[in-house]
Amino acid sequence: KDPEAEMDILTSVKGLDKVYNRASTYIVVLLLILAMCICSITIPSRFIGQMVNLGPTSNNAAYRRTLVKSCAHLVRELVLSDGFSRMERGEIAGTLRGVL
């Protein structure tokens, strides 16, 4: 047996080895996954103060949208004033002042 020939064969076989069969690939991938897990925990913890108000902020947007719709409805009722409204003119104007 020629040790030099065996080394040549081993190096050529190692060169043909697929990337996903190497242990170093798995180590790098596991370290990358661990780093991503650590970052996903530590980075958002800096912004908890800002994230606490996400719910009320989105609720404020819905509330504003409701106010705009009710304002448009009341103005339409006030402008039409055709007698089919369930509210009197003064009542509509008072409600509109409350909305605005």
mmCIF file of C-alpha atoms in Angstrom:
data_model
loop_
_atom_site.group_PDB
_atom_site.id
_atom_site.type_symbol
_atom_site.label_atom_id
_atom_site.label_comp_id
_atom_site.label_asym_id
_atom_site.label_seq_id
_atom_site.Cartn_x
_atom_site.Cartn_y
_atom_site.Cartn_z
ATOM 1 C CA LYS A 1 0.000 0.000 0.000
ATOM 2 C CA ASP A 2 1.228 3.395 -0.957
ATOM 3 C CA PRO A 3 0.375 6.057 1.705
ATOM 4 C CA GLU A 4 0.883 8.846 -0.781
ATOM 5 C CA ALA A 5 -1.669 7.336 -3.171
ATOM 6 C CA GLU A 6 -4.151 6.919 -0.337
ATOM 7 C CA MET A 7 -3.742 10.582 0.588
ATOM 8 C CA ASP A 8 -4.280 11.576 -3.031
ATOM 9 C CA ILE A 9 -7.449 9.503 -3.190
ATOM 10 C CA LEU A 10 -8.739 10.917 0.115
ATOM 11 C CA THR A 11 -8.144 14.523 -0.944
ATOM 12 C CA SER A 12 -9.800 13.963 -4.316
ATOM 13 C CA VAL A 13 -12.785 12.246 -2.668
ATOM 14 C CA LYS A 14 -13.012 15.055 -0.091
ATOM 15 C CA GLY A 15 -13.131 17.534 -2.939
ATOM 16 C CA LEU A 16 -16.077 15.698 -4.496
ATOM 17 C CA ASP A 17 -17.984 15.614 -1.203
ATOM 18 C CA LYS A 18 -21.215 17.587 -1.309
ATOM 19 C CA VAL A 19 -21.537 20.682 0.851
ATOM 20 C CA TYR A 20 -24.533 19.305 2.731
ATOM 21 C CA ASN A 21 -22.575 16.214 3.769
ATOM 22 C CA ARG A 22 -19.885 18.175 5.597
ATOM 23 C CA ALA A 23 -19.998 18.602 9.366
ATOM 24 C CA SER A 24 -18.713 22.163 9.085
ATOM 25 C CA THR A 25 -21.818 23.107 7.115
ATOM 26 C CA TYR A 26 -24.072 21.880 9.905
ATOM 27 C CA ILE A 27 -22.039 23.697 12.535
ATOM 28 C CA VAL A 28 -22.237 26.971 10.613
ATOM 29 C CA VAL A 29 -25.972 26.579 10.035
ATOM 30 C CA LEU A 30 -26.649 25.762 13.692
ATOM 31 C CA LEU A 31 -24.614 28.778 14.822
ATOM 32 C CA LEU A 32 -26.535 30.956 12.381
ATOM 33 C CA ILE A 33 -29.865 29.658 13.698
ATOM 34 C CA LEU A 34 -28.747 30.244 17.282
ATOM 35 C CA ALA A 35 -27.673 33.803 16.433
ATOM 36 C CA MET A 36 -31.031 34.487 14.774
ATOM 37 C CA CYS A 37 -32.891 33.158 17.817
ATOM 38 C CA ILE A 38 -30.874 35.357 20.143
ATOM 39 C CA CYS A 39 -31.439 38.400 17.919
ATOM 40 C CA SER A 40 -35.167 37.730 17.687
ATOM 41 C CA ILE A 41 -35.363 37.878 21.483
ATOM 42 C CA THR A 42 -32.985 40.738 22.258
ATOM 43 C CA ILE A 43 -33.717 43.219 19.471
ATOM 44 C CA PRO A 44 -37.506 43.485 20.002
ATOM 45 C CA SER A 45 -36.969 43.912 23.734
ATOM 46 C CA ARG A 46 -35.503 47.338 22.963
ATOM 47 C CA PHE A 47 -38.729 48.431 21.320
ATOM 48 C CA ILE A 48 -41.225 47.078 23.856
ATOM 49 C CA GLY A 49 -42.110 50.621 24.895
ATOM 50 C CA GLN A 50 -43.116 51.423 21.349
ATOM 51 C CA MET A 51 -44.880 48.101 20.751
ATOM 52 C CA VAL A 52 -47.044 48.468 23.866
ATOM 53 C CA ASN A 53 -49.073 51.200 22.151
ATOM 54 C CA LEU A 54 -49.656 49.306 18.896
ATOM 55 C CA GLY A 55 -53.144 48.141 19.865
ATOM 56 C CA PRO A 56 -54.479 51.516 21.013
ATOM 57 C CA THR A 57 -52.894 53.208 17.997
ATOM 58 C CA SER A 58 -54.693 50.926 15.556
ATOM 59 C CA ASN A 59 -57.857 51.327 17.637
ATOM 60 C CA ASN A 60 -57.500 55.115 17.348
ATOM 61 C CA ALA A 61 -57.416 54.760 13.580
ATOM 62 C CA ALA A 62 -60.679 52.801 13.671
ATOM 63 C CA TYR A 63 -62.163 55.386 16.039
ATOM 64 C CA ARG A 64 -61.166 58.235 13.695
ATOM 65 C CA ARG A 65 -62.727 56.396 10.771
ATOM 66 C CA THR A 66 -65.950 56.005 12.768
ATOM 67 C CA LEU A 67 -65.937 59.706 13.651
ATOM 68 C CA VAL A 68 -65.503 60.681 9.999
ATOM 69 C CA LYS A 69 -68.383 58.426 8.961
ATOM 70 C CA SER A 70 -70.684 59.734 11.684
ATOM 71 C CA CYS A 71 -69.702 63.323 10.880
ATOM 72 C CA ALA A 72 -70.510 62.781 7.209
ATOM 73 C CA HIS A 73 -73.844 61.177 8.136
ATOM 74 C CA LEU A 74 -74.818 64.013 10.473
ATOM 75 C CA VAL A 75 -73.839 66.699 7.955
ATOM 76 C CA ARG A 76 -75.849 64.943 5.249
ATOM 77 C CA GLU A 77 -78.875 64.780 7.574
ATOM 78 C CA LEU A 78 -78.430 68.424 8.492
ATOM 79 C CA VAL A 79 -78.116 69.569 4.877
ATOM 80 C CA LEU A 80 -81.001 67.466 3.580
ATOM 81 C CA SER A 81 -83.346 68.259 6.470
ATOM 82 C CA ASP A 82 -86.173 66.608 4.528
ATOM 83 C CA GLY A 83 -88.195 65.547 7.577
ATOM 84 C CA PHE A 84 -87.352 61.851 7.252
ATOM 85 C CA SER A 85 -84.601 62.005 9.871
ATOM 86 C CA ARG A 86 -85.224 60.569 13.327
ATOM 87 C CA MET A 87 -83.495 63.585 14.880
ATOM 88 C CA GLU A 88 -84.434 67.270 15.030
ATOM 89 C CA ARG A 89 -82.166 69.930 13.479
ATOM 90 C CA GLY A 90 -80.969 71.183 16.876
ATOM 91 C CA GLU A 91 -80.274 67.640 18.024
ATOM 92 C CA ILE A 92 -78.265 66.904 14.868
ATOM 93 C CA ALA A 93 -76.275 70.143 15.267
ATOM 94 C CA GLY A 94 -75.570 69.368 18.957
ATOM 95 C CA THR A 95 -74.417 65.862 18.137
ATOM 96 C CA LEU A 96 -72.243 67.202 15.338
ATOM 97 C CA ARG A 97 -70.677 69.716 17.749
ATOM 98 C CA GLY A 98 -69.955 66.812 20.101
ATOM 99 C CA VAL A 99 -68.346 64.778 17.346
ATOM 100 C CA LEU A 100 -66.162 67.643 16.212
#
